[in-house]
Amino acid sequence: VSEAAFLERLRSILPAAPAGEVWIGDDAAVLAGGLLLCTDVLAEGVHFDLAWSGAADAGWKALAVNCSDVAAMGGTPRAAVAAVVVPPDRPGLADALSAGLMEAAAAFGCPLVGGDTVAGPTLVLTVSVVGTAPASGAVLRGGARPGDTVMVTGPLGGPRAALEVTRSGRTPDPDGLRRLRRPVPRLDLGRLAAEAGATAMIDLSDGLSTDLAHVCRASGVGARIEADAVPVGPGATLEDALAGGDDYELCLTLPEPDRLAEACAAAGLPAPMPIGVVVEGAQLLLAGPAGEQPLTPLGWEHTVP
Amino acid sequence: VSEAAFLERLRSILPAAPAGEVWIGDDAAVLAGGLLLCTDVLAEGVHFDLAWSGAADAGWKALAVNCSDVAAMGGTPRAAVAAVVVPPDRPGLADALSAGLMEAAAAFGCPLVGGDTVAGPTLVLTVSVVGTAPASGAVLRGGARPGDTVMVTGPLGGPRAALEVTRSGRTPDPDGLRRLRRPVPRLDLGRLAAEAGATAMIDLSDGLSTDLAHVCRASGVGARIEADAVPVGPGATLEDALAGGDDYELCLTLPEPDRLAEACAAAGLPAPMPIGVVVEGAQLLLAGPAGEQPLTPLGWEHTVP
C-alpha cells in the first residue's frame, strides 16, 4: 500500500482527537496550546543518494523538510531531535550528517536538542520537530472554499528535473540541484500567509498535482489551475512542475490574495503567485490553450507493504 | 565510536543552550516552559529480533522507551510521532507495528498524533515524544549530592537474562521475557520521585553500572552500591542486574528516601529500593561480602562509526 494508505490506516485505528487538536492527516499535528509536532524519515536510495547529495546535504534536508511541515501550518519551529541509522563501514558519515543538521538548525532557528543513533545496514535519518502555531491558529488542509485563489510561493519542478538530469549523467541546472540538495522551508511566507487569512496550506513535497489533490480532498472542493500561471523552475518543464516532488514551496488558498501580496511587499519577500481558483465539486482541472483537462495526481507515491 | 561518543561530538558542536533549557545529554531535552522532547530509534537485529519479539511488541517498545525517557525527567508524556522504515516484502508488518504503537499509546496516555513511513531493507522504528516537565522542574542527571540515597524502582537483569536464554534456545523466565518485549515506563514513580525531591534520575536502558556512571559523571560524584541490596529479577543473576540493559526501571538519588516511600505508599505504588549512597569523588564501588571493588560500566554500548 502507499504511504498515504498506511497513514490513513493508522488514522482509522486512532481515537478521535480532542476538540482543538489535529492528529494524523495534516503537515504537522496540532496539540492543545498551539503546539505543533511532526516527523520525517529520509532513507538513502529513496529520498537522497550520496551520488548527487553529500551527507551534509542529507542532514540539512532532514531538518528542512520538517521545518517545511511547520511552515505549512503557518507556524514557527522551536526545536528538533534527530535519530540516525549509520552503516558501520562508512567513517566520517556521522560527522558530515551532524554538520549538515547543525547548519540547517542555525539557518532555520530550530536548534537540534537531542538525538539517538545506531549502526545499521543503510543510512536512515529521522528528524522530528516541535513548533508553535500562529496566534490565529494553525492553517490546516481542509479550509479551502470555492472562490479562494490558489497560490504557490516559488518556481516548481526544478528539483525533479535536476534529479532526472543527474541520473542520466548530464549536468543539471544549478538552481534545481541546489533546491534538491538543500531545500529552504518557506517559514516567513507561511507565517505571512496565516496572518493574511490563508484558508488552507500544504508544503509541496510530493508534487503540486498530488499535494493540491490532498488539499481539495480535505476541503471537499475542486480547483482549476491555469497552465500558463504555474511557475516553472529553470531547467524544468510544466510536467516537472505538476508532477514535482521535493519542491518544498508552499501551496495555499485564500480569499484575499492582495492582502498577502501587500504583506510580502512590506516584508521584502517575493509574493506568492496565483495559479488558479478553488471551485465547487471535487475535480482538479488544468486549463490550457486547448481547453480544460483533468489534472490527475502525477507526483510521488511512497510504497510500503 | 560509541553512541555516547557520537552524541558527545554532536553536543560539542552545538551552541550552548539558553538558561533554563537542557539540550543533548540527558534522557530528554528540556525547553522553555517545561516542554520535554526526546527520540529513540529501534532497529531490527539490534534492539529487537522478531524471533523473540512480535512486530506489535516492537511498536509497543518504541513508544515505551521514549515514555521512559520522559519518566526519567519526572515528566508526563503528551504526544508521540512515529517514523517507520518497512521492508516491502513483509506484508502485515506495518499493521502489527501500528497495533503495538496504539496499545502503548493508550496504556501510557501518550497519543500517537503523526507519522511517516518509507520502504527500506530493514525494519527501523523511530518514535519521538513531547512531554511536560513537573512543576518543580525536570529532574536532570547532574544533581546527585554526596549523602543522597541511590534507589531503583524495580528488579533488574531479567530482560538481559531472558534474551540470553532465548538466544540459546531455552525457555526464559516469563517475567523477564515480558519486560524485554513490553517494558512499562515508570511514569507514576518518576513523578512521585520528582515531587519527593529527587536530585538526579535516569532510566535504566543500558544497564545499572553504565547508567549510574552517567549520573555520577554528570553530577561530579561517586557512588557506593551494596551488592546485597541490588534487586535481582527472576531468572537473573547479580551480573545481569549490573550489566543489564533494557530494564527500563528508574535509578534516582535523593536526600530523603522516606519521603518518597511515604508518597508511594499513599499512591499504592511499590516504593523504590535503596541500593547504595552517593559519595564524594568519582568512583563507583560495589560493596560485597569480600569488601569493596570498583564497579566498572558493564552495560550496552552502541557502536557507530
Tab-separated table of C-alpha atoms in Angstrom, chain B residues 136-275:
chain	number	residue	atom	x	y	z
B	136	SER	CA	9.135	21.600	40.317
B	137	GLY	CA	11.298	21.353	37.207
B	138	ALA	CA	12.713	18.423	35.258
B	139	VAL	CA	14.963	16.089	37.243
B	140	LEU	CA	18.339	16.044	35.486
B	141	ARG	CA	21.284	13.664	35.724
B	142	GLY	CA	23.627	16.189	37.241
B	143	GLY	CA	22.107	16.924	40.659
B	144	ALA	CA	23.234	13.965	42.800
B	145	ARG	CA	24.979	15.071	46.030
B	146	PRO	CA	27.140	13.114	48.472
B	147	GLY	CA	24.924	11.550	51.115
B	148	ASP	CA	21.948	11.082	48.768
B	149	THR	CA	20.446	7.606	48.746
B	150	VAL	CA	20.644	5.722	45.406
B	151	MET	CA	17.389	3.926	44.592
B	152	VAL	CA	15.961	1.800	41.790
B	153	THR	CA	12.272	1.284	41.061
B	154	GLY	CA	12.236	-2.460	40.414
B	155	PRO	CA	14.093	-5.722	39.878
B	156	LEU	CA	16.895	-5.660	37.325
B	157	GLY	CA	18.569	-8.047	34.915
B	158	GLY	CA	15.501	-10.031	33.910
B	159	PRO	CA	15.393	-8.784	30.294
B	160	ARG	CA	19.110	-9.457	29.822
B	161	ALA	CA	18.798	-12.962	31.220
B	162	ALA	CA	15.679	-13.660	29.172
B	163	LEU	CA	17.439	-12.513	25.997
B	164	GLU	CA	20.438	-14.773	26.621
B	165	VAL	CA	18.282	-17.776	27.493
B	166	THR	CA	16.081	-17.221	24.441
B	167	ARG	CA	19.106	-16.959	22.158
B	168	SER	CA	20.408	-20.257	23.491
B	169	GLY	CA	17.121	-21.924	22.543
B	170	ARG	CA	15.863	-22.493	26.097
B	171	THR	CA	12.715	-21.151	27.739
B	172	PRO	CA	13.215	-17.849	29.553
B	173	ASP	CA	11.595	-16.664	32.745
B	174	PRO	CA	8.207	-15.234	31.710
B	175	ASP	CA	8.625	-12.026	33.738
B	176	GLY	CA	11.994	-11.307	32.149
B	177	LEU	CA	10.648	-12.017	28.671
B	178	ARG	CA	7.602	-9.839	29.231
B	179	ARG	CA	9.818	-6.949	30.364
B	180	LEU	CA	12.118	-7.492	27.376
B	181	ARG	CA	9.236	-7.436	24.917
B	182	ARG	CA	6.949	-4.883	26.536
B	183	PRO	CA	8.698	-2.645	29.039
B	184	VAL	CA	6.456	-0.381	31.115
B	185	PRO	CA	7.805	3.129	31.739
B	186	ARG	CA	7.721	4.132	35.401
B	187	LEU	CA	5.765	7.319	34.821
B	188	ASP	CA	3.974	7.443	38.192
B	189	LEU	CA	7.133	6.656	40.135
B	190	GLY	CA	9.092	9.243	38.167
B	191	ARG	CA	6.556	11.934	39.012
B	192	LEU	CA	6.475	10.946	42.683
B	193	ALA	CA	10.275	10.941	42.804
B	194	ALA	CA	10.364	14.463	41.367
B	195	GLU	CA	7.819	15.624	43.966
B	196	ALA	CA	9.809	13.928	46.744
B	197	GLY	CA	12.923	15.906	45.865
B	198	ALA	CA	14.920	13.523	43.652
B	199	THR	CA	18.237	15.208	42.871
B	200	ALA	CA	19.099	13.071	39.812
B	201	MET	CA	17.287	10.439	37.763
B	202	ILE	CA	17.965	8.248	34.728
B	203	ASP	CA	16.132	5.369	33.111
B	204	LEU	CA	17.962	2.057	33.058
B	205	SER	CA	18.201	1.339	29.346
B	206	ASP	CA	21.903	0.447	29.144
B	207	GLY	CA	22.386	-1.309	32.492
B	208	LEU	CA	22.706	-0.092	36.091
B	209	SER	CA	26.509	0.073	36.090
B	210	THR	CA	26.590	2.085	32.860
B	211	ASP	CA	23.645	4.360	33.590
B	212	LEU	CA	24.694	5.080	37.181
B	213	ALA	CA	28.109	6.039	35.797
B	214	HIS	CA	26.352	8.620	33.607
B	215	VAL	CA	24.660	10.116	36.670
B	216	CYS	CA	27.916	10.172	38.641
B	217	ARG	CA	29.853	11.790	35.805
B	218	ALA	CA	27.156	14.408	35.206
B	219	SER	CA	26.937	15.140	38.938
B	220	GLY	CA	30.660	15.073	39.684
B	221	VAL	CA	30.253	12.445	42.392
B	222	GLY	CA	30.873	8.756	43.050
B	223	ALA	CA	28.596	6.073	44.460
B	224	ARG	CA	28.855	3.009	46.658
B	225	ILE	CA	26.373	0.260	45.828
B	226	GLU	CA	25.606	-2.593	48.239
B	227	ALA	CA	25.655	-5.828	46.251
B	228	ASP	CA	23.111	-7.433	48.581
B	229	ALA	CA	20.681	-4.557	48.097
B	230	VAL	CA	20.526	-4.692	44.282
B	231	PRO	CA	17.162	-6.243	43.390
B	232	VAL	CA	17.785	-9.126	41.001
B	233	GLY	CA	14.895	-10.103	38.734
B	234	PRO	CA	13.566	-13.652	38.418
B	235	GLY	CA	15.848	-15.829	36.318
B	236	ALA	CA	18.654	-13.284	36.526
B	237	THR	CA	21.997	-13.036	38.322
B	238	LEU	CA	23.664	-10.084	40.050
B	239	GLU	CA	25.827	-9.676	36.951
B	240	ASP	CA	22.693	-9.461	34.798
B	241	ALA	CA	21.338	-6.825	37.186
B	242	LEU	CA	24.536	-4.744	36.995
B	243	ALA	CA	25.227	-5.159	33.272
B	244	GLY	CA	21.536	-5.148	32.479
B	245	GLY	CA	20.199	-3.303	29.507
B	246	ASP	CA	16.523	-2.962	28.607
B	247	ASP	CA	15.417	-2.825	32.256
B	248	TYR	CA	13.533	0.484	31.915
B	249	GLU	CA	13.321	0.886	35.649
B	250	LEU	CA	14.413	4.255	37.033
B	251	CYS	CA	17.580	4.902	39.037
B	252	LEU	CA	17.409	8.014	41.194
B	253	THR	CA	19.177	9.800	44.006
B	254	LEU	CA	17.535	11.767	46.779
B	255	PRO	CA	18.291	13.061	50.253
B	256	GLU	CA	15.025	11.930	51.887
B	257	PRO	CA	14.148	8.384	50.789
B	258	ASP	CA	11.479	8.075	53.491
B	259	ARG	CA	9.522	10.907	51.919
B	260	LEU	CA	9.350	9.016	48.618
B	261	ALA	CA	8.436	5.762	50.397
B	262	GLU	CA	5.506	7.509	52.098
B	263	ALA	CA	4.311	9.059	48.839
B	264	CYS	CA	4.457	5.665	47.133
B	265	ALA	CA	2.545	4.010	49.969
B	266	ALA	CA	-0.129	6.714	49.754
B	267	ALA	CA	-0.384	6.174	45.994
B	268	GLY	CA	-0.491	2.379	46.292
B	269	LEU	CA	2.772	2.000	44.366
B	270	PRO	CA	5.755	-0.159	45.302
B	271	ALA	CA	8.444	2.016	46.881
B	272	PRO	CA	11.793	2.290	45.091
B	273	MET	CA	14.509	0.234	46.772
B	274	PRO	CA	17.647	1.810	48.260
B	275	ILE	CA	20.777	0.199	46.806
